């Protein structure tokens, strides 16, 4: 039982476990201590170490003689292009970009916002920041200008690096006007912007503020790696919380490197020279950990894929990419496999491809339903590994550690806790519940290296959101149970976060936008079950007494408003007007009950409900949206 032994070894001596794991990293000053608990319950790791992430992800591989190995393969069916960048080329390109940023004053600790699609230059921008010790904050391209503005104001970047456009299958996404709009809206103004012009759309630059990516680097001196302290933030990544104000998850340098290096071998079972592909986006945590940093730190070749699981050009794209680039480990969201399965239920498009290099398919980001796992197992003939984690943790809390010991797969479970995580299921009073009983999933403090020590500029919010409900624990926001063998089952969120196509969204944020519509008096957004996307947001709107316009007009405006303020990624397309919302006598909106009605699940009206008759009205309103969906 290699896994059980390893987990027990970690538990017996976490300090020794993580110091040994730190041996996989090049340090300018190696850590003497692992955990720094001097500010408990705020923990840091490897604070006494000095090192540089870019060195570990790029330069050291060149120094070790692997400069000719492919570092990045860009495969872009949406632009019909493919490109390979070797480690030596990556080093030159990143050192040059970092040199240009430095020449314009970017230094260690400065923030740099990155707003780019799935192009290698996005990774280069991240690595160039890491090279200087600048703190990047990547913003997903599917967010609207207002969301970008909120992030600009929160992390106050010295510079913004963006692309002129992104390419979605049905349209070109005009990044530059979105960026201009965001800067206009934000109170904080960056000193300058660097724009990577793509041939699909060349953007107009603002004289004196915007620089062209290439011209900007012309004639500059390349920058060397700047060693930083172990607890220096490598990046800030915003994620959805309960309100419209996103949470800025902070990722410290040393723990990030150590945990990712450990996970590449132990969980994904890849190492130097292997091809690793995470079909996600650099704007999400999966993209940070497993498109950019993890595979590069491990000396793998990473695939940067600019396309969709279906329609670019068909449901065989994933298998074509796996075969053509000899992918060993492939990671994507269950939604993506559901989309493939829907278009190619018999798996016919898999047949023509040589998948002999593929060792495993990893799924995360949302609950993996048994049908999807079984379909993938049957058609790919490799282990399909569900694993569970969050933006906050940066790497898997629970997984099946293929590189240590492949454990029996239990479909419906992301398997077992990884070393570093003492996972407990708690009742409302914070007491562990017996195996098989549902409860809130929490992790005993301290969290392991690579996880968040705090939220950017919001220590109080960090404490309130994660630490105060269950003292001594980190509250994950997920509910579920552990079985008698220690396998975890993740059943639901305990907060207002929903998961749409593997994208984490806040219903609270959508409600804030809807409430700002002049005709909306009150509203609720719920996540209803969706066969493709897992969940889908639905709005219920109560209008002001004097709103005498046609309801469908108001609904259309509300849908447009969410798209405009939050972005297309919110996927908010369904809303209905109701006279009133079901509430408890104390005024709490019964969202959970409405979800059950929308999903056609049995439910009991809570004893505290103000007026049970409202539930029939809600049922009738949801029926006009085709809910509950047949089947
Ligand atoms: N930039 C701009 N817009 C984007 C975008 C981006 N990077 N990514 C998505 N969008 C837009 C889409 O174009 C779509 O816009 P539309 O309403 O005009 O059609 C909207 O956001 C919703 O996108 P999505 O939820 O992705 O739905 P879809 O119907 O376009 O595609 C899937 C469905 C299943 C193919 C797609 O959701 C998918 O690939 N999911 C996997 C998600 C994933 O990898 N998540 C990462 C977490 S690990
Ligand atoms: P994100 O921060 O975007 O990665 O979203 C994290 C959330 O997605 C988790 O808190 C869970 O609610 C959900 N999630 C991620 N992975 C899984 C999984 N394997 N099974 C069930 N839910 C998951």
XYZ file of C-alpha atoms and ligand atoms in Angstrom:
702
model
C 0.000 0.000 0.000
C 2.355 2.724 -1.213
C -0.288 5.447 -1.019
C -1.324 4.628 2.544
C 2.325 4.507 3.625
C 3.086 7.804 1.987
C 0.039 9.473 3.493
C 0.980 8.110 6.921
C 4.554 9.329 6.451
C 3.315 12.820 5.665
C 0.995 12.802 8.652
C 3.719 11.639 11.007
C 6.172 14.323 9.910
C 4.811 16.964 7.508
C 7.951 19.035 7.931
C 10.232 16.250 6.687
C 7.789 15.291 3.919
C 7.698 18.759 2.396
C 11.397 19.468 2.861
C 12.104 16.296 0.923
C 9.633 17.355 -1.796
C 11.426 20.716 -1.964
C 14.454 18.810 -3.265
C 12.812 18.768 -6.720
C 13.285 22.535 -6.974
C 16.403 24.602 -7.713
C 16.875 27.208 -4.965
C 19.314 30.053 -4.627
C 18.837 29.572 -0.875
C 17.289 26.195 -0.015
C 14.644 26.091 2.704
C 15.760 25.058 6.171
C 12.210 25.034 7.511
C 9.041 24.016 5.727
C 6.121 25.442 7.739
C 6.047 28.944 9.103
C 3.255 29.026 11.681
C 4.321 32.233 13.385
C 1.086 33.942 12.283
C -1.299 31.016 12.706
C -4.046 30.585 11.545
C -2.340 32.274 8.594
C 0.312 29.816 7.483
C 3.174 30.192 5.035
C 5.603 27.646 3.640
C 9.343 27.841 2.940
C 9.548 31.510 3.943
C 13.305 31.216 4.489
C 13.988 29.956 0.956
C 14.957 32.034 -2.064
C 14.285 30.975 -5.632
C 12.668 31.880 -8.912
C 9.735 30.178 -10.611
C 10.812 31.039 -14.162
C 14.254 29.563 -13.522
C 12.622 26.311 -12.444
C 10.121 26.292 -15.309
C 12.481 27.285 -18.101
C 16.164 28.077 -17.586
C 17.163 25.031 -15.602
C 15.965 22.739 -18.382
C 18.103 24.606 -20.893
C 21.050 24.460 -18.508
C 20.510 20.708 -18.160
C 20.947 20.315 -21.941
C 17.287 20.028 -22.865
C 17.082 23.326 -24.738
C 15.967 21.597 -27.936
C 13.048 19.836 -26.295
C 9.613 21.236 -27.079
C 8.385 23.286 -24.129
C 5.105 24.451 -25.671
C 3.059 23.036 -28.519
C 0.420 25.506 -29.638
C -2.375 23.725 -31.462
C -5.062 26.091 -32.641
C -7.854 24.646 -34.764
C -9.685 27.982 -34.572
C -6.849 29.749 -36.417
C -5.688 26.671 -38.341
C -2.174 26.939 -36.984
C 0.332 24.860 -35.036
C 3.617 25.969 -33.544
C 6.339 24.453 -31.388
C 8.510 26.476 -28.988
C 11.573 24.767 -27.536
C 12.860 25.403 -24.044
C 15.807 27.376 -25.476
C 13.455 29.547 -27.541
C 11.159 29.996 -24.584
C 14.065 31.165 -22.455
C 15.096 33.757 -25.062
C 11.547 34.993 -25.553
C 10.723 35.240 -21.864
C 14.037 36.912 -20.967
C 13.424 39.475 -23.698
C 9.865 40.271 -22.601
C 10.975 40.465 -18.976
C 13.816 42.788 -20.011
C 11.356 45.080 -21.777
C 9.011 45.131 -18.793
C 11.927 45.932 -16.506
C 13.086 48.716 -18.812
C 9.627 50.285 -18.336
C 9.944 50.063 -14.573
C 8.269 46.757 -13.682
C 9.926 45.388 -10.578
C 9.556 42.690 -7.985
C 6.194 42.987 -6.265
C 4.535 45.055 -9.011
C 1.297 43.624 -10.293
C 0.751 42.923 -13.983
C -2.677 42.005 -15.354
C -2.669 39.561 -18.270
C -5.723 39.388 -20.530
C -4.978 36.919 -23.282
C -6.444 33.941 -25.093
C -4.840 30.522 -25.499
C -1.635 31.566 -27.232
C 1.921 30.742 -26.102
C 2.451 34.454 -25.507
C 0.061 34.194 -22.534
C 2.431 31.723 -20.872
C 5.400 33.866 -21.870
C 3.791 36.863 -20.194
C 3.212 34.866 -17.005
C 6.780 33.559 -17.021
C 8.231 37.012 -17.761
C 6.485 38.326 -14.638
C 7.759 35.375 -12.630
C 11.270 36.083 -13.931
C 11.167 39.563 -12.394
C 9.248 38.633 -9.273
C 6.313 40.685 -10.561
C 2.911 39.344 -9.508
C 0.651 38.486 -12.406
C -3.089 38.329 -12.411
C -4.538 36.598 -15.446
C -8.136 37.450 -16.331
C -10.175 34.980 -18.386
C -11.155 36.274 -21.841
C -14.823 35.408 -21.415
C -15.251 38.107 -18.757
C -16.652 41.483 -19.703
C -14.946 44.865 -19.306
C -16.619 45.560 -15.959
C -15.204 42.359 -14.448
C -11.764 43.236 -15.771
C -12.126 46.698 -14.244
C -12.958 45.254 -10.820
C -9.763 43.186 -10.950
C -7.689 46.162 -12.118
C -8.947 48.202 -9.186
C -8.309 45.419 -6.714
C -4.743 44.531 -7.663
C -3.699 47.948 -9.060
C -1.326 46.743 -11.795
C 1.589 48.804 -13.048
C 1.089 47.251 -16.497
C -1.405 45.202 -18.477
C -0.402 42.682 -21.117
C -3.190 41.803 -23.540
C -3.827 40.354 -26.962
C -5.678 42.245 -29.666
C -8.313 39.522 -29.873
C -9.429 36.030 -29.024
C -11.016 33.624 -31.442
C -14.197 31.787 -30.499
C -15.673 29.383 -33.059
C -18.551 31.736 -33.846
C -16.831 35.119 -33.516
C -13.705 37.122 -32.884
C -13.596 38.387 -29.290
C -12.482 41.999 -29.361
C -10.111 42.050 -26.399
C -8.689 45.507 -27.037
C -11.978 47.462 -26.884
C -12.849 45.440 -23.761
C -9.493 46.399 -22.267
C -9.931 50.068 -23.190
C -13.409 50.007 -21.654
C -12.117 48.404 -18.481
C -9.323 50.957 -18.060
C -11.845 53.717 -18.621
C -14.131 52.264 -15.944
C -11.411 51.503 -13.395
C -10.292 54.101 -10.878
C -6.743 52.761 -11.065
C -4.906 53.362 -14.352
C -1.979 51.186 -15.430
C 1.155 53.033 -16.505
C 1.267 51.156 -19.789
C -0.130 48.264 -21.803
C 1.622 45.768 -24.043
C -0.540 44.509 -26.887
C 0.120 41.280 -28.727
C -1.348 41.946 -32.166
C -2.941 38.899 -33.742
C -3.487 38.754 -37.473
C -7.207 38.018 -37.000
C -7.648 41.558 -35.689
C -5.051 44.275 -35.361
C -6.042 46.649 -32.583
C -5.682 50.397 -32.481
C -3.082 51.415 -29.905
C -3.444 54.374 -27.573
C -0.486 56.672 -28.208
C 1.855 56.857 -25.226
C 0.018 54.169 -23.221
C 0.015 51.092 -25.469
C 3.047 49.376 -26.896
C 3.201 46.743 -29.569
C 4.492 43.418 -28.185
C 7.418 43.226 -30.653
C 8.384 46.895 -30.860
C 8.320 47.029 -27.063
C 11.064 44.407 -26.874
C 13.214 45.798 -29.647
C 16.815 46.351 -28.534
C 16.209 45.722 -24.831
C 18.597 43.822 -22.642
C 17.229 40.400 -21.645
C 16.487 40.026 -17.940
C 17.913 37.347 -15.680
C 15.817 35.572 -13.058
C 15.349 37.524 -9.829
C 15.365 35.259 -6.740
C 12.465 35.992 -4.408
C 11.506 34.851 -0.920
C 9.493 31.687 -0.583
C 6.384 33.537 0.561
C 6.548 36.159 -2.187
C 3.281 36.002 -4.170
C 3.780 34.414 -7.582
C 0.327 35.416 -8.710
C -3.164 36.546 -7.781
C -6.071 34.723 -9.387
C -9.589 36.003 -8.903
C -12.384 33.552 -8.341
C -16.091 33.750 -7.631
C -17.355 34.104 -4.112
C -20.726 34.972 -2.685
C -20.790 38.567 -3.846
C -19.947 40.462 -7.018
C -16.523 41.288 -5.597
C -14.293 38.378 -6.665
C -11.784 36.859 -4.272
C -8.122 37.406 -5.104
C -6.468 34.092 -4.315
C -2.774 34.614 -3.512
C -0.270 31.947 -4.506
C 3.137 32.100 -2.819
C 6.203 31.223 -4.883
C 7.923 28.373 -3.052
C 4.936 26.284 -2.017
C 3.563 26.622 -5.536
C 6.695 25.181 -7.103
C 7.098 22.377 -4.575
C 3.465 21.256 -4.664
C 3.213 21.359 -8.452
C 6.455 19.443 -8.924
C 5.230 16.828 -6.448
C 1.814 16.539 -8.105
C 3.178 16.100 -11.627
C 4.950 12.907 -10.628
C 2.704 11.612 -7.875
C -0.714 12.329 -9.362
C -0.309 12.734 -13.116
C 2.636 10.333 -13.404
C 4.641 12.434 -15.856
C 8.204 13.695 -15.893
C 10.927 15.136 -18.096
C 10.169 14.802 -21.808
C 6.561 13.614 -21.399
C 3.770 15.471 -23.149
C 1.093 16.789 -20.800
C -2.111 18.416 -21.933
C -4.666 20.275 -19.856
C -7.492 21.386 -22.153
C -8.572 24.364 -20.095
C -7.731 28.051 -20.283
C -4.896 30.087 -18.786
C -7.558 32.252 -17.153
C -8.482 29.448 -14.732
C -6.495 27.771 -12.012
C -6.159 24.625 -14.117
C -4.428 26.766 -16.703
C -2.057 28.280 -14.160
C -1.127 25.011 -12.505
C -1.296 22.543 -15.369
C -0.998 24.389 -18.657
C 1.781 26.701 -17.543
C 3.698 26.046 -14.346
C 3.293 22.363 -13.435
C 4.321 20.782 -16.742
C 7.140 23.274 -17.317
C 8.559 22.897 -13.810
C 8.493 19.130 -14.396
C 10.316 19.517 -17.737
C 7.363 18.215 -19.752
C 6.054 19.508 -23.047
C 2.794 21.351 -22.477
C 0.050 21.624 -25.086
C -1.635 25.013 -25.434
C -4.892 24.237 -27.215
C -6.985 27.014 -28.721
C -10.190 25.280 -29.644
C -13.244 23.542 -28.258
C -14.052 19.913 -27.606
C -16.632 19.978 -30.387
C -17.059 22.029 -33.537
C -13.372 22.792 -34.094
C -13.909 21.032 -36.426
C -15.585 18.051 -34.743
C -15.761 15.820 -31.681
C -12.567 14.034 -32.759
C -10.306 17.039 -32.083
C -9.265 15.908 -28.598
C -8.183 12.522 -29.928
C -6.398 14.057 -32.903
C -4.390 16.317 -30.568
C -3.602 13.425 -28.177
C -2.392 11.248 -31.046
C -0.522 13.881 -33.019
C 1.417 15.255 -30.061
C 1.817 11.926 -28.233
C 0.055 13.134 -25.111
C 0.734 10.938 -22.082
C -1.629 12.532 -19.554
C -4.722 14.436 -20.600
C -6.739 16.641 -18.265
C -10.077 18.273 -19.016
C -13.465 19.096 -17.495
C -16.297 16.528 -17.487
C -18.410 18.997 -19.519
C -15.955 18.770 -22.356
C -16.223 14.972 -22.443
C -20.025 15.243 -22.206
C -19.970 17.519 -25.250
C -17.807 15.007 -27.158
C -20.004 12.099 -26.095
C -23.134 13.934 -27.200
C -21.736 14.493 -30.695
C -20.042 11.115 -31.007
C -21.901 8.697 -28.724
C -20.307 5.600 -30.255
C -16.812 7.048 -30.035
C -16.331 6.572 -33.793
C -14.033 9.576 -34.056
C -11.643 8.016 -31.548
C -11.027 4.961 -33.702
C -8.789 6.463 -36.347
C -6.260 7.875 -33.870
C -3.223 6.220 -32.353
C -3.692 6.819 -28.629
C -0.972 4.392 -27.576
C 0.886 7.119 -25.669
C -2.137 8.081 -23.605
C -1.879 6.694 -20.082
C -4.784 8.382 -18.350
C -7.577 10.915 -18.611
C -7.959 13.279 -15.633
C -11.202 15.116 -14.918
C -11.835 18.010 -12.532
C -13.583 21.316 -12.140
C -17.058 19.946 -11.477
C -18.696 16.695 -10.487
C -17.880 13.908 -12.929
C -21.056 11.942 -13.570
C -20.770 8.147 -13.829
C -22.066 8.023 -17.441
C -19.298 10.291 -18.632
C -16.588 8.390 -16.780
C -17.841 5.039 -18.031
C -18.104 6.288 -21.595
C -14.511 7.569 -21.524
C -13.205 4.388 -19.895
C -14.939 2.234 -22.474
C -13.793 4.175 -25.495
C -10.305 5.213 -24.449
C -9.296 2.082 -22.589
C -7.251 4.049 -20.030
C -7.916 4.940 -16.382
C -10.284 7.889 -16.049
C -9.322 9.753 -12.912
C -11.688 12.165 -11.239
C -9.906 14.523 -8.880
C -11.193 17.336 -6.696
C -9.680 20.719 -6.002
C -10.310 24.462 -6.165
C -8.755 27.721 -7.245
C -7.882 28.246 -3.605
C -5.838 25.064 -3.271
C -4.069 25.207 -6.647
C -3.682 21.443 -6.786
C -5.665 18.336 -5.946
C -7.123 17.881 -2.474
C -8.316 14.409 -3.420
C -7.127 12.272 -6.296
C -6.074 8.831 -7.364
C -2.275 9.122 -7.242
C -1.299 7.251 -10.400
C 2.390 7.972 -9.957
C 2.466 6.511 -6.449
C -0.012 3.700 -6.660
C -3.082 3.457 -8.861
C -5.932 2.815 -6.427
C -9.153 1.066 -7.380
C -11.439 3.600 -9.096
C -14.795 4.133 -7.428
C -16.999 5.866 -9.918
C -18.574 8.980 -8.418
C -15.622 9.612 -6.099
C -12.490 11.686 -6.733
C -10.769 9.052 -4.555
C -8.669 9.871 -1.533
C -7.028 12.802 0.250
C -3.561 13.697 -0.976
C -0.680 14.025 1.484
C -0.889 17.508 2.957
C -4.656 17.434 3.280
C -6.322 16.142 6.443
C -9.870 16.134 5.085
C -12.757 15.942 7.534
C -16.519 15.937 7.087
C -18.108 18.098 9.764
C -21.578 18.673 11.132
C -22.954 22.177 11.731
C -21.261 22.245 15.138
C -17.857 21.463 13.610
C -17.699 17.842 14.829
C -16.513 15.096 12.458
C -19.404 12.887 11.321
C -19.150 9.098 10.909
C -18.286 7.580 7.511
C -21.178 7.688 5.076
C -22.785 10.757 6.671
C -23.150 13.976 4.767
C -21.524 17.148 6.047
C -19.423 20.164 5.224
C -16.013 19.204 3.872
C -13.181 20.934 5.661
C -9.406 20.565 5.773
C -7.558 20.666 9.059
C -5.135 23.581 9.192
C -2.506 24.144 8.040
C -3.247 23.662 4.367
C -0.268 22.229 2.465
C 2.248 24.155 0.330
C 0.872 25.573 -2.919
C -2.467 26.597 -1.423
C -3.628 30.095 -0.541
C -2.301 31.772 2.621
C -4.746 34.671 2.264
C -6.772 36.799 -0.173
C -5.162 39.797 -1.830
C -5.719 42.869 0.318
C -8.512 41.087 2.143
C -7.204 39.157 5.122
C -10.424 39.717 6.996
C -12.487 38.332 4.156
C -10.137 35.344 4.017
C -10.725 34.675 7.688
C -14.488 35.121 7.407
C -14.861 33.102 4.199
C -12.706 30.135 5.091
C -11.571 30.004 8.712
C -14.241 31.313 11.042
C -17.102 28.840 10.527
C -15.030 25.844 11.701
C -12.152 27.067 13.884
C -8.973 25.104 13.161
C -10.175 24.137 9.699
C -10.264 25.525 6.170
C -13.871 25.406 4.940
C -13.927 24.202 1.323
C -17.493 25.332 0.542
C -18.276 21.817 -0.672
C -20.497 19.278 1.041
C -20.204 15.515 0.791
C -19.124 12.406 2.640
C -16.310 9.915 3.092
C -16.924 6.182 2.768
C -15.468 3.448 4.946
C -12.388 3.182 2.681
C -11.625 6.881 2.948
C -12.943 7.746 -0.528
C -14.499 11.187 -0.757
C -17.771 12.027 -2.474
C -18.384 15.675 -3.385
C -22.097 16.321 -3.586
C -22.846 20.060 -3.616
C -21.657 23.557 -2.765
C -22.719 25.016 0.535
C -22.652 28.593 -0.797
C -23.957 30.577 -3.774
C -21.296 29.306 -6.162
C -22.475 27.328 -9.181
C -20.468 25.449 -11.754
C -21.458 26.030 -15.375
C -19.472 24.062 -17.952
C -16.640 23.710 -15.437
C -16.647 27.473 -14.917
C -17.106 28.690 -11.364
C -19.684 31.446 -11.140
C -21.394 33.371 -8.389
C -25.193 33.521 -8.418
C -24.840 36.409 -5.961
C -22.843 38.365 -8.537
C -25.540 37.772 -11.158
C -28.221 38.852 -8.698
C -26.353 42.094 -8.072
C -26.365 42.816 -11.807
C -30.056 41.939 -12.216
C -31.010 44.060 -9.202
C -29.411 47.046 -10.921
C -31.990 46.875 -13.745
C -34.405 49.730 -13.239
C -37.507 47.497 -13.419
C -36.244 44.768 -11.078
C -37.354 45.069 -7.471
C -36.016 41.752 -6.257
C -34.475 38.693 -7.815
C -32.894 35.306 -7.280
C -30.517 33.319 -9.461
C -30.386 29.566 -9.056
C -28.246 26.883 -10.679
C -30.420 24.217 -12.256
C -29.214 20.847 -13.515
C -28.075 20.872 -17.138
C -27.265 17.671 -19.019
C -24.295 19.227 -20.867
C -22.967 21.966 -18.613
C -23.657 20.385 -15.227
C -25.493 23.479 -14.042
C -27.079 26.423 -15.771
C -28.139 29.740 -14.196
C -31.815 30.725 -14.148
C -33.074 34.104 -12.965
C -36.363 34.784 -11.187
C -37.330 38.431 -11.354
C -39.885 40.413 -9.337
C -40.588 43.708 -11.032
C -41.302 47.112 -9.571
C -44.989 48.028 -9.308
C -44.623 50.753 -11.919
C -42.822 48.512 -14.436
C -45.514 48.164 -17.033
C -43.438 46.956 -19.954
C -43.805 43.505 -21.558
C -42.097 40.898 -19.415
C -40.160 39.358 -22.286
C -38.620 42.736 -23.022
C -37.384 43.070 -19.426
C -36.085 39.498 -19.500
C -34.170 40.193 -22.737
C -32.618 43.297 -21.214
C -31.656 41.408 -18.064
C -29.981 38.658 -20.092
C -28.070 41.295 -22.072
C -27.119 43.115 -18.876
C -25.487 40.041 -17.311
C -23.610 39.327 -20.545
C -22.473 42.934 -20.678
C -21.422 43.212 -17.017
C -20.121 39.736 -16.205
C -19.491 38.358 -19.675
C -20.560 35.577 -22.019
C -18.958 33.022 -19.713
C -21.820 33.526 -17.217
C -23.999 31.793 -19.808
C -27.023 33.538 -18.348
C -29.775 32.987 -20.903
C -32.888 32.054 -18.948
C -35.008 34.247 -16.699
C -38.674 34.548 -15.839
C -40.816 37.161 -14.146
C -42.639 36.098 -10.971
C -44.927 38.012 -8.626
C -42.984 37.127 -5.511
C -40.180 34.908 -4.281
C -40.540 32.145 -1.689
C -39.015 33.182 1.606
C -38.700 32.092 5.174
C -40.549 34.134 7.749
C -37.257 35.860 8.511
C -36.967 36.900 4.858
C -34.369 34.441 3.535
C -35.019 33.506 -0.100
C -35.519 29.743 -0.468
C -33.138 29.182 -3.357
C -32.530 25.521 -2.511
C -36.231 24.743 -2.672
C -36.528 26.476 -6.042
C -33.578 24.432 -7.357
C -35.361 21.235 -6.334
C -38.548 22.368 -8.116
C -36.546 23.263 -11.255
C -34.757 19.906 -11.185
C -37.979 17.961 -10.601
C -36.666 16.540 -7.344
C -38.827 15.695 -4.355
C -38.743 18.333 -1.648
C -40.515 19.395 1.498
C -41.500 23.012 1.951
C -39.488 24.239 4.952
C -41.512 24.716 8.109
C -40.353 28.319 8.218
C -41.791 29.204 4.802
C -43.802 32.380 4.759
C -46.491 31.248 2.323
C -46.341 27.737 0.798
C -48.681 28.760 -2.051
C -45.827 30.676 -3.654
C -44.127 27.409 -4.535
C -46.921 26.581 -6.989
C -46.420 29.955 -8.632
C -42.692 29.255 -8.922
C -43.378 25.815 -10.375
C -45.651 27.348 -13.007
C -43.112 30.064 -13.854
C -40.252 27.577 -14.228
C -42.474 25.399 -16.424
C -42.608 28.252 -18.940
C -38.818 27.826 -19.259
C -39.218 24.098 -19.893
C -38.198 23.208 -16.340
C -37.913 20.624 -15.023
C -36.359 19.465 -18.309
C -37.747 16.222 -19.648
C -35.553 13.227 -18.797
N -13.418 34.308 -24.498
C -14.593 34.860 -24.844
N -15.765 34.217 -24.758
C -15.744 32.955 -24.302
C -14.563 32.313 -23.924
C -13.354 33.048 -24.037
N -12.201 32.528 -23.688
N -14.865 31.061 -23.522
C -16.190 30.924 -23.645
N -16.715 32.070 -24.118
C -18.112 32.338 -24.442
C -18.615 31.357 -25.479
O -18.297 31.799 -26.789
C -20.096 31.379 -25.233
O -20.619 32.546 -25.834
P -22.041 32.555 -26.587
O -23.025 32.697 -25.473
O -21.943 33.763 -27.453
O -22.165 31.279 -27.348
C -20.217 31.592 -23.723
O -18.935 32.123 -23.317
C -20.463 30.336 -22.932
O -19.387 29.463 -23.175
P -19.327 27.943 -22.756
O -19.910 27.798 -21.399
O -17.945 27.470 -22.948
O -20.356 27.220 -23.711
P -20.304 26.793 -25.232
O -21.714 26.431 -25.541
O -19.607 27.781 -26.080
O -19.413 25.458 -25.233
C -18.571 23.439 -24.229
C -19.795 24.284 -24.530
C -18.980 22.247 -23.399
C -17.940 22.987 -25.529
C -17.592 24.307 -23.434
O -18.253 24.804 -22.321
C -16.322 23.650 -22.950
O -15.380 23.430 -23.668
N -16.258 23.386 -21.655
C -15.077 22.919 -20.983
C -14.751 23.977 -19.989
C -13.395 23.890 -19.387
O -12.450 23.379 -19.925
N -13.344 24.495 -18.210
C -12.131 24.685 -17.501
C -12.232 24.239 -16.088
S -11.151 22.892 -15.829
P -12.672 26.153 -9.217
O -12.194 27.000 -8.112
O -13.157 26.913 -10.395
O -11.665 25.090 -9.597
O -13.947 25.392 -8.676
C -13.841 24.611 -7.532
C -15.135 23.937 -7.231
O -15.520 23.100 -8.319
C -15.035 23.003 -6.052
O -15.154 23.673 -4.834
C -16.188 22.055 -6.317
O -17.415 22.620 -5.961
C -16.123 21.908 -7.822
N -15.280 20.761 -8.201
C -14.028 20.792 -8.665
N -13.595 19.548 -8.932
C -14.597 18.697 -8.611
C -14.767 17.277 -8.646
N -13.810 16.486 -9.086
N -15.947 16.772 -8.211
C -16.933 17.569 -7.762
N -16.834 18.916 -7.722
C -15.683 19.483 -8.137
